[in-house]
Each structure stands twice: as C-alpha cells, then as structure tokens.
Amino acid sequence: MPLFRTCLLALAASALVAQSPLVYPVTRKAEVVDDYHGTKVADPYRWLEDDRSAETAAWVEAQNKVTQAYLGQIPERSAIEARMTRLWNYEKYGAPSKHGKYYTYSYNSGLQNQAVIYLTERLDEKGRVFFDPNALSKDGTVSLGGMRFSEDGAFVAYSLSKGGSDVSTWKVRNVATGMDLPDAFPAGRLGVNAWAKDGSGFYYTDYPKVEAGKALTAVYKNQKLFFHKLGDPVEKDAVVYERPDQPDWGFGAGVTDDGHWLVISQRQGTERKNRVYLKDLRKAGSPVVPLFDQYDGSYAILGNDGDTFYVHTDAGAPRHRIVAVDLKDPKPSAWKDLIPEGKGRDVLSAADLFGNTFVVTWKTDALNLVKLYDLKGRFLKDIKVEGLGNLSGFNGRRQDTETFYTFTSYNQPPTLYRYDLKTGTSTVFRQPKVDIKPAEFEVKEVFYPSKDGTKVPMFLAYRKGLKLDGTNPTLLYAYGGFNIAMSPGYSPVAQVWMEMGGVYAVACLRGGSEYGKTWWEAGKRETKQNVFDDFIAAGEWLIKREVHQHPQARHPRWLQWRPARGRLHDPAARPLRRLPPRRGGDGHAPLPHLHHRLDVEERLHVQRHPRGLREPHQVLPAAQPEARREVSGDPGDHWRSRRPRGARPQPQVHRRPAGRPGRPRPRAHPHRDQRGPRRRQAHRQADRRARRPVGLPGQEPRHEAARRLRPLVDSKGLPGQTERPAPT
C-alpha cells in the first residue's frame, strides 16, 4: 500500500541504516525552451508530463527500482509492516443514516479496498448487503462515488467512477428490489444534489456536453441546475437555474425538511464564500430570488420554520454564529443572534438541526466540544466524552430523535456512539477490536509561541511513562492550509511510532480552521510565511523543552539540512528561519551539493574558498538541532534572504560565537549597494588577509578538530546511530 511505503520511508530515514551511495537513473534532458514575452525559460523535463508514454513508464520503473532496493535493505522493515498490517486490519463501521424504514451504513471487514453498504430495518441486526463496490471490477479501479436516497427510502441515486476520475456515471436503483431503473445518465461531471420531497425525482447539476474523447482534458464552465423526473428521458430534464453571465459559477441545491423551499448555493473556486438563492416549490413557475447575494461570507441553511431560516454563517463573525433570518426583512441589521460568536478564540465550527435541537460543535483550541441548544439559542447540555480526542458526526433530519457520532484520538480507534435525544443518553454502538491498549499511551495538548508571538496549539502522543529527556525520536507533523484543522485522530502509523518509543507531535499551524476565518487567512497567500514560521517554532519548542534533542545537537559543531523550496513540511528537511545579518567573524562554510541525504559516518571535506584550508567533517544523524540562521552558498553573502530559484539543497556548517570573535569585516563604500558584488569581494579579501579558518569553535588545531569528531557507536541506539563526546 502507498501509505505503508510512505511511513516506512520516514522510519527508514530516522533509523539511519548505513547504505552505499545511491546511484540514480540518468534523466534525459530535452531541448525545450519557451519564450514568454522575451524571457526564455528552459523546460528540459517536459517529456515526463506525458504519463502514458513508454519512456515515462520506463523512467518510473527505474526510479522505483532504486527506491525499493534501498528500502529492502532496512532490517526492521518487515516487522514494522507486519505490525501496521495488524493495526489496520480491524472492522470499520460508518455512522447509520435513516431513510424511511431503512437504516444504511458502511462496513469494512478490515483490509477491503472499499467499504460495503448495508441495509437493515433494525439497528441490532447486521442486515443485508445492499451495494458492494469491490465487485464492480476485477482490478478494483471502479469505485462508488456517492449515494442519494429519497426521503422515503424507496429509491437511491448512485454514481460510479473509474480510476479516481471526476467523470462519473449516475444510475437510479429501487431499494426494495435492488434493481436499477431505466433512468441513466451519460458519463460526465454530473452531481445529484437532493430529491424532491415526494420522491418523484431529484435535482442535479451538470455541464454542457464535451467532445467525445475529451472528457478528462476539457475545461468545464457554465454549470446548470436541472430537475429529473423518474421515468423521463434525460433530454426532457428542465433547467431550474443557470447564469450564462457567470460561466465560472458552480451550484449546489437542497430541499428544506418541510418541502417548501429549494435552497440553491452558489460557489466560485475554493473560496470559503457562497451566495444563497431560494425558489418557492409551492408555486409552479416561481422565480429564483436571492437571499444572501453579497458574497461576503459562508452561509449554511440549517432549517426553517415557515419564513424564518436558521443560518450558520461567518458573515460579521469570523468565528461563526447561528442567526435567525426572516424572509420579510433579510437585511443583516435585522438578523437575530441565536447562538452568537464564541468568546476568546472558540469557533462554532459545525452545526445541525434535528429534533428541534441545535447540535453545535465548538472548536476550542483545536478540540471539538459538542453542546445542545434549543430553538431560542438557550443552552441545554454538553456531550461528555472521556479523554482528549475528537468528536464528529451528529447528522440527521428535523424529525429525527437519534443521532450518531464518533470519538477518536491518537491512542483510540474510532468508536461509534448513539445519542438518544429523548433520554439525553449516549451508548456505545460499535467499538472496534484493535490490538492496542489505549491506557498505555498518553495524549496531551501544549502551546508554544511562534516567531511573532502567536500562541499555537500542538498535540503530543507517546507511551505513558516515557521520560521526555531529549533522547526520544520525534515525528513532527503539520499541514497549515486550505482551512483544514488538525484534530486528534487514530493512525496506525502513529501507533507503531509510539510503540517503538517515539513521540508523535502534531502542530496546528495557521492556515487551518482551528481558530476560524482569521486563523485561516493568516496562513495563505501573502501571509503564507506564518505557516513556515509556526512549523519551525514547533520544532524549536520541542528541542527547548527537551522533548527531542539528540546529544550531538548540544555540541557546538553540527550540520543543518537545508530543504529545496516547495517541500513545505518534510520531516527529513528542516526549513531555515531568516534572522538578521551576522556581524563579526562567525562565518560559515558551504558543503558540496548533495542529492537527498548523507549517511552517518560518511566523511566529507569542506573548503572555505579555492585557497582555503580543507577540514574533515562528519555528517550527523537525522535528528538535528534548531536552525540558527539562514545562509547562502556564497561565504561572503550574509544578506541574501533565500536561495535563488533552482538552487539545490545544501547542508551548512555553522559556527557559534565561541573563542576568538575574529576580525571584523571592512565596511563597503557608503554609496554602494551592500548586497552588491563589491561587498562580497571585500569580505573575501578580508578572509584571505586574516587567513581565517572554516569557522570551527575555539579555533583549535585541525588535528584536534578531527580527533573530536571521531564517531562512537552507541550500542543502545538504532543501527548506525553515533554519539559524540562533550567538548574538552
């Protein structure tokens, strides 16, 4: 499985298995140059964009051969894979949903490629297999894309997709008989949104037809909303709403629980904003009218009582609120706050309405807390859980008196609960049987300051009783983008890591939804640097608090891995933070360009400049200390903020200001650009005159430096791990 390989690659890197140098296949360079308004840009690897060519397939096969040969030499790999397979192989249940007299739910026996859909009339019975997507194709490339049941449970519209494509085929099935109806739609980017209240048909969106053979490459615009009546040919379907003046608009639709209103939501791109339009279904030929047409926030209709609509929105409230809107006066000034924006940094992240009760999910410091309110917004009760984890679910219809939700954490596989609104009690509905003991592991939340002082939450999970003394391998994970929150959740990868004695850390960076709209916008576009600063600060906090710090990190001489641009949060590549320019003689020395990683005990020679003295240095393990400053490949350039585009990763040897500070550099002419070549030339000349060595602490003789860098094998550590003596 790809996820296995991903995890094993990360574990292999941390294990530091001694390997011979990797020899990568030669990649052909083509003479391809584009001219953009007089600027020529070379693109020698464009031939790799053709993923169906025989040459590309051969290149991929050769790359995989090198990778698998490397991974195959890791002695612990088979044991790790066997343990992860056991942890993945457990029964997985989806939350039941009710449609008429039927309950439907998904079930995976353990390692099935796709979950099977079951149908039952009683929750205490397993029921029968209604749809098994694993039987759709022998190679497993055909998948079940989506299912929409009519309210009475008599029919279901479902889609099939091949090879993970957005292009799908929709069909309609009789639930009682399990037979498909003649209603079928040609392959395309069609999506069924909602059934009519009486089950006579459904609303769906579709794009204009494209030329044959171009379904995967065509540009889709001018989406329309249709209604399909069961039994009619697709060609007779009526257009409900379209906007030819806005070709980039997309639509979604839903029908209110009372069946009176069609709610049309308009979106554009990936913005977390939408417009809302209404159509009165009680009146034939009624027009589509705007309800929220300002495009100033996100709006979700939870339900309605007549002309009063209950809306979950972030308009005027970056951390969201629930308001009541009267159609007679829908202006924002006339809205009534039912559940206002939370205090502090709490976010009203999700809400649903059923049983005349608002079920509200509050995200407090990246944790989900669920509270119940009545239709007036008055608090009723909390949903209590044991332990630090994540709650999700709580879906239903207005007339429902029960709902289902899931609780999970880093040490707890997803457990499914049933909540009875009449009695106000929760009971375990399905609990997976996994070969772990949650009580043996600890999960806690900490907070650390980022570069600008912003308080950022982070979760830590590890074996209970583990001494956090700086000697524990630590896997730091983060995302920080697209309004996605990092909440606790079970992962077999993290479980195996903790069982091996590692600390699993998850940082909740800006760019996610942990603290609402403001937090998300603080980590995108022009503020994206905050995401990297938050991630770096997380690593620095872990080292400072001695959650993770290899003994060699406390030595004054160390290497810092400098990642290639574009690799955002690679655990094996530590980004460097930009600090003010250095003063004095604490110089640095660039090492030769390296491809992916350096093996422990591999010796290199570092050269200050063409006339400098050569010094032996040794590559350290992957557990590296915090970054001190960003440096460039030019020994005399201390003001360049980052490497130029196209530069390769390059480890750096840093020197802390120990011993003689060195001769100060001469000042450049005050009228010259300090970043110009004359400034760098002055630095190089000063180095040559001073005959300054590479920048080793204390300026000890070279033979002393070489002696103190000899590796000592740590018999208690991982294979190939080394340890250094304290400086004399």
XYZ file of C-alpha atoms in Angstrom:
728
model
C 0.000 0.000 0.000
C 1.271 3.534 -0.733
C 0.720 4.620 2.871
C 2.869 1.721 4.054
C 5.679 2.822 1.774
C 5.381 6.435 2.902
C 5.627 5.517 6.562
C 8.423 3.035 6.033
C 10.419 5.633 4.137
C 10.115 8.051 7.050
C 11.017 5.370 9.561
C 13.940 4.273 7.432
C 15.306 7.798 7.330
C 15.117 8.068 11.112
C 16.679 4.638 11.594
C 19.828 5.806 9.761
C 20.663 2.484 8.206
C 24.136 2.613 6.713
C 23.790 2.363 2.927
C 26.109 2.560 -0.016
C 25.757 5.746 -2.081
C 22.629 5.735 -4.218
C 23.054 5.818 -7.975
C 20.005 7.319 -9.617
C 18.996 6.625 -13.211
C 20.018 9.251 -15.733
C 17.114 11.501 -16.722
C 17.134 12.659 -20.314
C 17.148 16.419 -20.926
C 15.299 17.689 -23.957
C 15.926 20.953 -25.796
C 12.643 22.641 -24.882
C 12.605 26.418 -24.352
C 9.545 28.662 -24.024
C 9.640 32.360 -24.809
C 7.435 34.442 -22.506
C 7.460 37.997 -23.836
C 11.181 37.909 -24.442
C 12.089 35.828 -21.377
C 13.264 32.347 -22.307
C 12.502 29.549 -19.868
C 14.005 26.097 -20.364
C 11.840 23.057 -19.610
C 14.080 20.036 -20.328
C 11.886 17.527 -18.481
C 8.566 18.316 -20.146
C 8.545 14.869 -21.741
C 7.808 13.459 -18.268
C 4.419 15.191 -18.329
C 3.204 12.527 -20.752
C 2.363 9.886 -18.159
C 1.196 7.442 -20.827
C 4.390 7.289 -22.870
C 6.610 4.224 -22.784
C 9.648 6.357 -21.935
C 7.930 7.852 -18.875
C 6.845 4.394 -17.726
C 10.419 3.126 -18.059
C 11.719 6.130 -16.092
C 9.234 5.490 -13.273
C 10.145 1.818 -13.188
C 13.851 2.642 -12.930
C 13.232 5.136 -10.115
C 11.110 2.620 -8.216
C 13.814 0.001 -8.621
C 16.346 2.252 -6.882
C 13.886 3.120 -4.113
C 12.826 -0.464 -3.440
C 16.423 -1.655 -3.421
C 17.214 0.948 -0.760
C 14.162 0.205 1.376
C 14.697 -3.545 1.016
C 17.947 -3.327 2.999
C 16.251 -1.974 6.116
C 16.226 -4.907 8.573
C 13.261 -3.615 10.619
C 11.017 -3.078 7.612
C 9.244 -6.448 7.574
C 8.460 -6.288 11.304
C 7.094 -2.750 11.002
C 4.948 -3.697 8.017
C 3.568 -6.751 9.800
C 2.642 -4.700 12.858
C 0.997 -1.979 10.797
C -0.982 -4.547 8.841
C -2.362 -5.921 12.100
C -3.317 -2.454 13.299
C -5.067 -1.633 10.013
C -6.948 -4.907 9.927
C -9.945 -4.117 12.137
C -13.675 -3.736 11.489
C -14.676 -0.223 10.447
C -18.295 0.959 10.720
C -19.783 4.113 9.273
C -22.495 6.022 11.120
C -26.001 4.782 10.209
C -28.435 7.118 8.459
C -32.187 6.560 8.251
C -34.245 6.764 5.060
C -37.865 5.797 5.503
C -37.906 2.435 7.266
C -34.298 1.610 6.384
C -31.009 2.244 8.128
C -27.970 2.292 5.844
C -24.349 2.148 6.956
C -20.922 1.292 5.569
C -18.835 -1.635 6.756
C -15.245 -2.675 6.038
C -14.080 -6.018 7.398
C -10.526 -4.740 7.740
C -8.407 -4.540 4.613
C -11.075 -4.269 1.929
C -10.351 -1.681 -0.742
C -13.830 -0.158 -0.417
C -16.458 -0.269 2.295
C -19.633 -2.273 1.645
C -23.058 -0.612 2.027
C -25.500 -2.499 4.279
C -29.250 -2.115 4.652
C -31.259 -3.005 7.761
C -34.576 -2.172 9.404
C -33.264 -2.730 12.941
C -30.089 -1.363 14.499
C -29.477 -4.550 16.446
C -29.288 -6.549 13.205
C -26.465 -6.545 10.664
C -28.903 -6.549 7.760
C -28.108 -7.409 4.149
C -25.511 -6.287 1.661
C -27.087 -3.571 -0.446
C -24.108 -2.491 -2.539
C -20.609 -3.984 -2.739
C -18.311 -1.734 -4.795
C -15.497 -4.287 -4.534
C -17.395 -6.462 -7.017
C -17.643 -3.744 -9.676
C -14.327 -4.610 -11.332
C -11.634 -7.251 -11.005
C -8.803 -4.746 -10.734
C -10.625 -2.573 -8.156
C -10.443 0.612 -10.235
C -14.231 1.222 -10.298
C -15.461 2.922 -7.133
C -18.717 4.083 -5.616
C -18.677 7.860 -5.827
C -21.822 8.936 -3.981
C -25.335 7.909 -2.952
C -28.507 9.999 -2.520
C -31.569 8.291 -1.001
C -35.064 9.617 -1.413
C -36.684 10.666 1.862
C -38.985 7.627 1.953
C -36.076 5.283 1.202
C -37.716 3.852 -1.909
C -35.006 4.910 -4.386
C -31.334 5.777 -4.400
C -29.264 7.615 -6.989
C -25.633 6.482 -7.041
C -22.536 7.235 -9.106
C -19.674 5.093 -10.338
C -16.214 6.384 -11.147
C -13.277 4.655 -12.802
C -9.664 5.243 -11.868
C -10.485 8.023 -9.417
C -11.700 10.326 -12.187
C -14.098 13.237 -11.640
C -16.046 11.894 -14.599
C -18.759 9.582 -13.283
C -21.920 7.783 -14.343
C -25.148 8.125 -12.325
C -27.843 5.464 -12.045
C -31.058 5.004 -10.039
C -31.874 1.849 -8.052
C -35.023 0.521 -6.439
C -34.033 -0.067 -2.815
C -36.534 -2.875 -2.105
C -35.690 -4.967 -5.176
C -32.055 -3.942 -5.659
C -32.690 -3.478 -9.387
C -31.634 -0.464 -11.435
C -34.260 1.661 -13.172
C -34.017 2.630 -16.851
C -33.030 6.157 -15.730
C -29.339 6.513 -16.583
C -27.078 9.441 -17.329
C -24.097 9.558 -19.687
C -20.628 9.879 -18.166
C -19.776 13.417 -17.155
C -19.330 15.727 -14.189
C -22.913 15.422 -13.108
C -23.845 15.564 -9.425
C -27.139 14.657 -7.760
C -27.930 17.207 -5.038
C -31.325 16.438 -3.483
C -34.557 14.526 -4.019
C -37.968 16.134 -4.197
C -39.985 15.754 -1.004
C -42.397 13.289 -2.650
C -39.633 11.197 -4.260
C -40.839 11.935 -7.785
C -37.411 12.999 -8.964
C -34.235 14.808 -7.991
C -32.234 17.973 -8.620
C -28.791 17.665 -10.173
C -26.067 19.840 -11.682
C -24.328 19.246 -14.985
C -22.102 20.966 -17.543
C -22.580 21.284 -21.306
C -21.509 18.154 -23.146
C -17.905 17.965 -24.339
C -16.470 16.360 -27.447
C -16.014 12.612 -27.428
C -12.647 11.555 -26.005
C -12.008 14.891 -24.261
C -13.872 14.308 -21.007
C -10.628 14.256 -18.991
C -8.993 17.288 -20.627
C -11.905 19.639 -21.343
C -12.448 22.918 -19.465
C -15.829 22.805 -17.740
C -17.848 26.018 -17.486
C -21.463 27.190 -17.417
C -22.815 24.693 -14.892
C -26.613 24.413 -14.722
C -29.121 23.095 -12.194
C -31.676 20.592 -13.575
C -34.640 18.573 -12.296
C -35.070 14.971 -13.425
C -38.429 13.267 -13.093
C -38.205 9.494 -12.701
C -39.113 7.693 -15.882
C -38.441 10.638 -18.192
C -35.548 10.674 -20.671
C -32.637 12.890 -19.681
C -33.214 15.109 -22.705
C -36.523 16.286 -21.204
C -34.987 17.464 -17.919
C -35.861 21.081 -17.171
C -33.287 23.739 -16.324
C -34.070 25.144 -12.863
C -31.309 27.748 -12.671
C -28.385 28.925 -14.763
C -26.178 32.017 -15.043
C -24.713 32.332 -18.540
C -23.317 35.725 -17.488
C -21.179 33.960 -14.849
C -19.542 30.945 -16.576
C -17.288 30.183 -13.582
C -20.109 29.844 -11.067
C -20.947 26.441 -9.642
C -24.114 25.406 -7.846
C -25.460 23.060 -5.223
C -29.045 22.551 -4.093
C -31.104 21.203 -1.213
C -34.755 20.955 -0.228
C -35.906 22.124 3.194
C -37.377 19.497 5.530
C -40.869 20.924 5.070
C -40.515 20.586 1.276
C -41.456 24.206 0.660
C -38.160 25.698 -0.474
C -35.389 24.831 -2.877
C -32.149 26.290 -1.489
C -29.520 27.000 -4.160
C -25.939 27.665 -3.037
C -23.528 29.352 -5.430
C -19.750 28.913 -5.149
C -16.713 30.015 -7.116
C -13.271 28.472 -6.896
C -12.015 27.404 -3.481
C -13.096 30.495 -1.555
C -14.968 29.764 1.674
C -17.768 32.032 0.495
C -21.100 31.467 -1.200
C -24.324 33.093 -2.277
C -27.754 31.658 -1.439
C -30.891 31.783 -3.585
C -34.414 30.467 -2.906
C -37.207 29.048 -5.033
C -40.715 28.526 -3.604
C -41.691 24.958 -4.537
C -45.322 25.516 -3.531
C -45.847 27.799 -6.519
C -45.412 26.472 -10.044
C -43.066 28.611 -12.078
C -41.912 30.667 -9.104
C -38.716 32.649 -9.745
C -35.347 32.117 -8.096
C -34.730 35.017 -5.711
C -31.583 35.997 -3.792
C -31.375 35.589 -0.026
C -27.649 36.238 0.580
C -26.173 37.852 -2.526
C -23.295 39.896 -1.059
C -20.604 37.191 -1.349
C -19.184 38.349 1.967
C -19.012 35.064 3.866
C -20.164 31.464 4.118
C -23.841 30.638 4.646
C -25.311 27.223 5.535
C -29.082 26.786 5.921
C -29.753 24.524 8.921
C -33.532 24.544 8.619
C -36.577 26.756 8.732
C -39.899 27.375 10.424
C -42.069 28.921 7.762
C -40.352 32.097 6.554
C -37.781 32.075 9.366
C -34.486 30.466 8.340
C -31.784 29.286 10.738
C -28.373 30.054 9.262
C -24.835 29.125 10.258
C -22.540 31.892 8.975
C -19.236 33.699 9.429
C -20.548 36.952 7.947
C -19.835 39.588 10.565
C -18.400 36.883 12.844
C -15.045 35.350 11.800
C -15.511 32.527 14.331
C -19.084 31.882 13.163
C -22.532 32.216 14.707
C -26.106 30.995 14.200
C -28.713 33.582 13.301
C -32.432 33.634 12.535
C -33.325 35.409 9.280
C -36.880 36.449 8.420
C -37.620 36.462 4.691
C -39.771 39.532 5.191
C -36.670 41.503 6.225
C -33.456 39.608 5.391
C -31.072 42.556 5.877
C -28.093 41.779 8.197
C -29.236 44.506 10.561
C -32.466 42.568 11.117
C -30.816 39.224 11.852
C -31.378 37.779 15.298
C -28.403 36.147 17.012
C -29.461 32.791 18.416
C -26.005 31.446 19.236
C -23.510 34.327 18.984
C -19.831 34.161 18.154
C -17.869 32.451 20.914
C -15.642 34.123 23.450
C -11.875 34.177 23.195
C -10.738 32.026 20.286
C -13.573 29.434 20.332
C -15.029 28.649 16.907
C -18.574 27.493 16.142
C -17.212 25.081 13.557
C -20.289 22.944 12.748
C -23.998 22.781 13.481
C -27.052 20.712 12.640
C -30.745 20.860 13.461
C -32.870 17.844 14.308
C -35.435 17.032 16.927
C -35.937 20.821 17.319
C -32.456 20.944 18.812
C -29.317 22.664 17.582
C -26.330 20.330 17.896
C -23.329 22.670 17.843
C -19.678 21.676 17.578
C -17.386 24.201 19.235
C -13.728 24.007 18.319
C -11.781 25.059 21.396
C -8.002 25.058 20.928
C -8.343 22.562 18.037
C -10.561 20.209 20.096
C -14.224 19.580 19.270
C -16.711 20.091 22.107
C -20.401 19.425 21.384
C -23.236 21.339 23.046
C -27.022 21.225 22.607
C -29.280 24.308 22.355
C -32.989 24.834 21.849
C -34.506 26.863 19.012
C -34.213 30.045 21.102
C -30.470 29.529 21.472
C -30.668 28.515 25.124
C -28.023 26.048 26.299
C -29.301 22.570 27.164
C -26.335 20.247 27.857
C -22.885 19.012 26.835
C -21.976 15.734 25.152
C -19.462 14.265 27.590
C -16.509 12.140 26.486
C -13.558 10.610 28.323
C -10.081 11.533 27.250
C -8.590 14.091 24.905
C -9.791 13.463 21.356
C -12.057 14.469 18.518
C -15.859 14.286 18.186
C -17.566 14.219 14.784
C -20.885 13.257 13.231
C -24.248 14.437 14.664
C -26.154 14.427 11.357
C -29.893 13.997 10.926
C -33.234 15.371 9.810
C -35.585 17.689 11.606
C -37.918 14.874 12.693
C -35.149 12.542 13.972
C -34.886 11.705 17.659
C -31.498 9.987 17.494
C -28.099 10.675 16.036
C -24.704 9.004 15.814
C -21.245 10.351 16.440
C -17.639 9.163 16.560
C -14.897 9.700 19.114
C -11.251 9.093 18.240
C -7.766 10.090 19.352
C -4.159 9.207 18.684
C -4.440 6.289 21.105
C -8.100 5.455 20.423
C -9.510 3.902 17.215
C -12.836 5.458 16.110
C -15.653 4.390 18.433
C -19.233 4.924 17.229
C -21.889 6.172 19.695
C -25.672 6.521 19.512
C -27.264 9.534 21.177
C -30.962 9.460 22.147
C -32.482 12.939 22.167
C -35.473 11.784 24.228
C -33.455 10.396 27.124
C -30.312 12.500 26.637
C -28.023 9.458 26.911
C -25.132 8.181 24.815
C -24.377 4.481 24.345
C -21.580 2.689 22.529
C -22.952 1.477 19.211
C -19.842 -0.009 17.582
C -16.373 -0.324 19.125
C -13.531 -1.712 17.015
C -11.347 -4.513 18.296
C -7.758 -3.428 17.763
C -4.613 -4.962 19.227
C -3.683 -1.927 21.337
C -4.180 -0.768 24.915
C -5.130 2.939 24.884
C -4.383 3.291 28.606
C -0.695 2.626 27.905
C -0.356 5.814 25.852
C -0.687 9.455 26.781
C -2.132 12.309 24.722
C -1.790 15.919 25.785
C -2.040 19.391 24.298
C 0.624 22.074 24.666
C 1.021 25.615 23.384
C 4.116 27.320 22.033
C 4.884 30.852 20.772
C 5.563 31.360 17.089
C 8.074 33.847 15.703
C 5.653 36.783 16.068
C 4.424 35.655 19.498
C 1.212 33.984 18.293
C 0.169 31.111 20.553
C -0.054 27.887 18.537
C -1.503 24.588 19.839
C 0.272 21.279 19.400
C -0.658 17.716 20.357
C 1.855 15.235 21.784
C 1.273 11.480 21.962
C 3.674 8.921 23.386
C 3.903 5.848 25.578
C 2.830 6.583 29.143
C 5.786 6.909 31.488
C 8.193 7.863 28.696
C 10.817 10.236 30.079
C 10.997 13.361 27.918
C 14.704 13.931 28.386
C 15.645 14.826 24.829
C 16.669 11.339 23.710
C 13.365 10.271 22.132
C 12.867 10.141 18.361
C 10.140 12.660 17.497
C 7.956 12.805 14.412
C 6.569 16.313 13.909
C 3.624 16.583 11.520
C 1.635 19.611 10.376
C -0.429 20.892 7.451
C -1.409 24.552 7.678
C -3.605 25.240 4.686
C -6.990 25.152 2.956
C -8.929 25.790 6.169
C -8.254 22.220 7.365
C -7.941 21.623 11.100
C -5.503 19.151 12.643
C -7.653 17.413 15.252
C -6.659 14.225 17.102
C -7.352 11.044 15.180
C -6.252 7.421 15.220
C -3.446 6.438 12.853
C -1.738 3.009 12.677
C 1.418 4.821 11.544
C 1.485 6.984 14.669
C 0.609 3.981 16.825
C 3.592 1.970 15.589
C 5.826 5.014 16.046
C 4.750 5.388 19.675
C 5.169 1.664 20.339
C 8.758 1.935 19.116
C 9.421 4.635 21.701
C 8.829 7.678 19.546
C 6.963 10.901 20.299
C 4.267 11.867 17.792
C 3.728 15.629 17.579
C 1.051 17.403 15.523
C 1.218 21.205 15.256
C -1.917 23.210 14.398
C -0.428 25.842 12.121
C -2.072 28.966 10.814
C -3.859 28.357 7.540
C -6.145 25.777 9.149
C -9.578 26.263 10.694
C -8.584 25.829 14.350
C -9.473 29.430 15.245
C -11.821 30.427 12.463
C -11.571 32.674 9.442
C -8.850 34.941 10.863
C -6.580 31.951 11.593
C -7.098 30.584 8.097
C -6.408 33.897 6.368
C -3.260 34.373 8.470
C -1.702 31.418 6.656
C -2.451 31.903 2.977
C -1.148 33.932 0.057
C 0.805 36.966 1.273
C 0.802 35.650 4.865
C 1.958 32.110 3.963
C 5.282 32.695 5.700
C 3.408 32.416 9.013
C 2.823 28.736 8.257
C 6.543 28.032 7.946
C 7.355 30.156 10.993
C 4.794 28.216 13.048
C 6.275 24.894 11.941
C 9.846 25.940 12.690
C 8.788 27.274 16.086
C 7.197 23.915 16.877
C 10.497 22.139 16.267
C 12.384 24.718 18.309
C 9.929 24.321 21.186
C 10.327 20.524 21.147
C 14.097 20.908 21.335
C 13.998 23.611 24.000
C 11.685 21.551 26.206
C 13.880 18.504 25.602
C 11.070 16.517 24.054
C 13.537 15.773 21.263
C 17.199 16.709 21.102
C 19.955 14.354 20.094
C 23.044 14.640 22.314
C 25.017 15.784 19.276
C 22.688 18.769 18.969
C 24.265 20.244 22.108
C 27.700 20.058 20.540
C 28.885 23.408 19.131
C 29.602 21.880 15.739
C 26.727 20.498 13.675
C 25.164 20.307 10.238
C 21.842 21.853 9.210
C 19.883 20.333 6.346
C 18.540 22.985 4.022
C 15.471 21.763 2.086
C 14.555 22.514 -1.500
C 11.840 25.100 -1.965
C 8.374 23.665 -2.387
C 8.816 20.894 0.203
C 6.673 22.518 2.838
C 6.794 20.386 5.977
C 9.050 17.451 5.115
C 10.177 15.871 8.421
C 13.510 14.971 6.815
C 14.128 18.507 5.587
C 14.246 21.315 8.141
C 13.499 24.781 6.742
C 15.672 27.624 7.975
C 14.385 30.798 9.559
C 15.529 34.152 8.306
C 17.408 36.075 11.006
C 19.177 39.462 10.929
C 22.556 39.598 9.156
C 25.552 38.372 11.131
C 28.242 40.674 12.373
C 31.860 39.872 13.034
C 33.739 36.751 12.072
C 31.314 33.930 12.843
C 31.359 32.715 9.244
C 30.001 29.586 7.680
C 31.252 27.141 5.119
C 29.106 25.514 2.437
C 29.364 21.794 1.859
C 29.240 20.237 -1.602
C 25.792 19.872 -3.155
C 24.139 16.623 -2.077
C 21.133 14.835 -3.525
C 18.830 13.508 -0.831
C 20.609 12.580 2.395
C 24.021 11.858 3.840
C 24.760 8.646 5.638
C 26.167 8.574 9.138
C 29.930 8.047 9.296
C 30.347 9.351 5.756
C 33.235 11.811 5.803
C 33.352 14.950 3.698
C 35.893 17.671 3.135
C 34.705 21.263 3.369
C 36.537 24.057 1.623
C 36.131 27.705 2.606
C 37.195 29.095 -0.787
C 39.561 27.968 -3.551
C 42.615 28.947 -1.480
C 41.254 27.869 1.866
C 42.350 25.013 4.103
C 40.498 21.701 3.928
C 38.875 20.386 7.079
C 37.363 16.940 7.723
C 33.744 16.930 8.911
C 31.308 14.183 9.666
C 27.614 14.017 8.764
C 25.313 13.897 11.769
C 22.183 11.742 12.181
C 18.794 12.990 11.000
C 17.938 14.241 14.498
C 19.220 17.772 14.082
C 19.065 20.840 16.317
C 17.145 24.022 15.760
C 18.106 26.290 12.879
C 20.114 29.353 13.844
C 20.087 31.498 10.747
C 19.642 31.280 7.031
C 22.803 31.289 4.978
C 23.513 31.194 1.284
C 26.016 29.277 -0.794
C 28.302 32.308 -1.019
C 30.615 32.567 2.046
C 30.652 36.357 1.782
C 26.942 36.946 1.234
C 25.128 37.294 4.577
C 22.147 39.343 3.413
C 20.576 37.058 0.839
C 17.200 36.061 2.284
C 16.866 32.769 0.417
C 18.453 30.685 -2.266
C 17.712 31.616 -5.861
C 15.122 29.555 -7.709
C 16.572 26.283 -8.895
C 19.293 26.014 -6.249
C 19.746 22.557 -4.792
C 19.584 21.600 -1.113
C 22.834 22.186 0.680
C 23.831 21.316 4.256
C 25.586 24.081 6.131
C 28.276 24.036 8.816
C 27.543 26.742 11.361
C 29.822 28.164 13.957
C 28.627 29.502 17.239
C 30.490 32.520 18.634
C 32.879 30.508 20.788
C 36.543 31.512 21.186
C 38.103 34.464 19.334
C 35.376 36.524 17.632
C 37.508 37.096 14.577
C 38.475 40.200 12.713
C 35.566 42.488 11.814
C 34.833 42.821 8.136
C 35.712 46.103 6.422
C 32.892 48.423 5.565
C 31.933 48.980 1.969
C 31.667 52.409 0.450
C 28.558 54.088 1.893
C 27.213 54.871 -1.597
C 27.434 51.301 -2.856
C 24.812 48.582 -2.619
C 25.675 46.491 0.436
C 24.367 43.391 -1.316
C 26.423 44.010 -4.446
C 29.479 42.149 -5.682
C 31.938 44.717 -4.272
C 30.668 43.994 -0.782
C 31.223 40.265 -1.245
C 34.642 40.921 -2.758
C 35.634 42.958 0.302
C 34.581 40.085 2.552
C 36.628 37.570 0.607
C 39.711 39.791 0.690
C 39.378 40.239 4.445
C 39.201 36.459 4.878
C 42.304 35.911 2.810
C 44.268 38.557 4.731
C 43.210 37.120 8.071
C 43.720 33.539 6.850
C 40.633 32.728 8.847
C 39.841 29.003 9.105
C 36.486 27.439 8.277
C 34.822 28.663 11.425
C 35.388 25.916 13.977
C 34.591 26.857 17.578
C 37.568 27.818 19.693
C 39.839 27.809 16.624
C 41.518 24.590 17.785
C 44.166 22.976 15.561
C 42.891 20.878 12.709
C 44.167 17.590 14.145
C 42.288 18.319 17.392
C 39.113 19.029 15.432
C 39.441 15.757 13.542
C 40.085 13.822 16.769
C 36.991 15.181 18.492
C 34.792 14.345 15.505
C 35.524 10.603 15.566
C 32.235 8.670 15.906
C 31.415 6.470 18.852
C 28.973 3.631 18.174
C 26.007 3.695 20.526
C 25.163 0.053 21.166
C 21.796 1.028 22.673
C 20.674 3.183 19.790
C 19.382 2.466 16.331
C 21.691 0.830 13.765
C 24.260 3.320 12.594
C 23.476 5.862 15.290
C 26.506 7.762 16.636
C 27.281 9.783 19.704
C 29.879 12.452 20.344
C 31.826 13.177 23.476
C 31.383 16.518 25.159
C 33.859 19.175 24.053
C 37.070 19.344 26.075
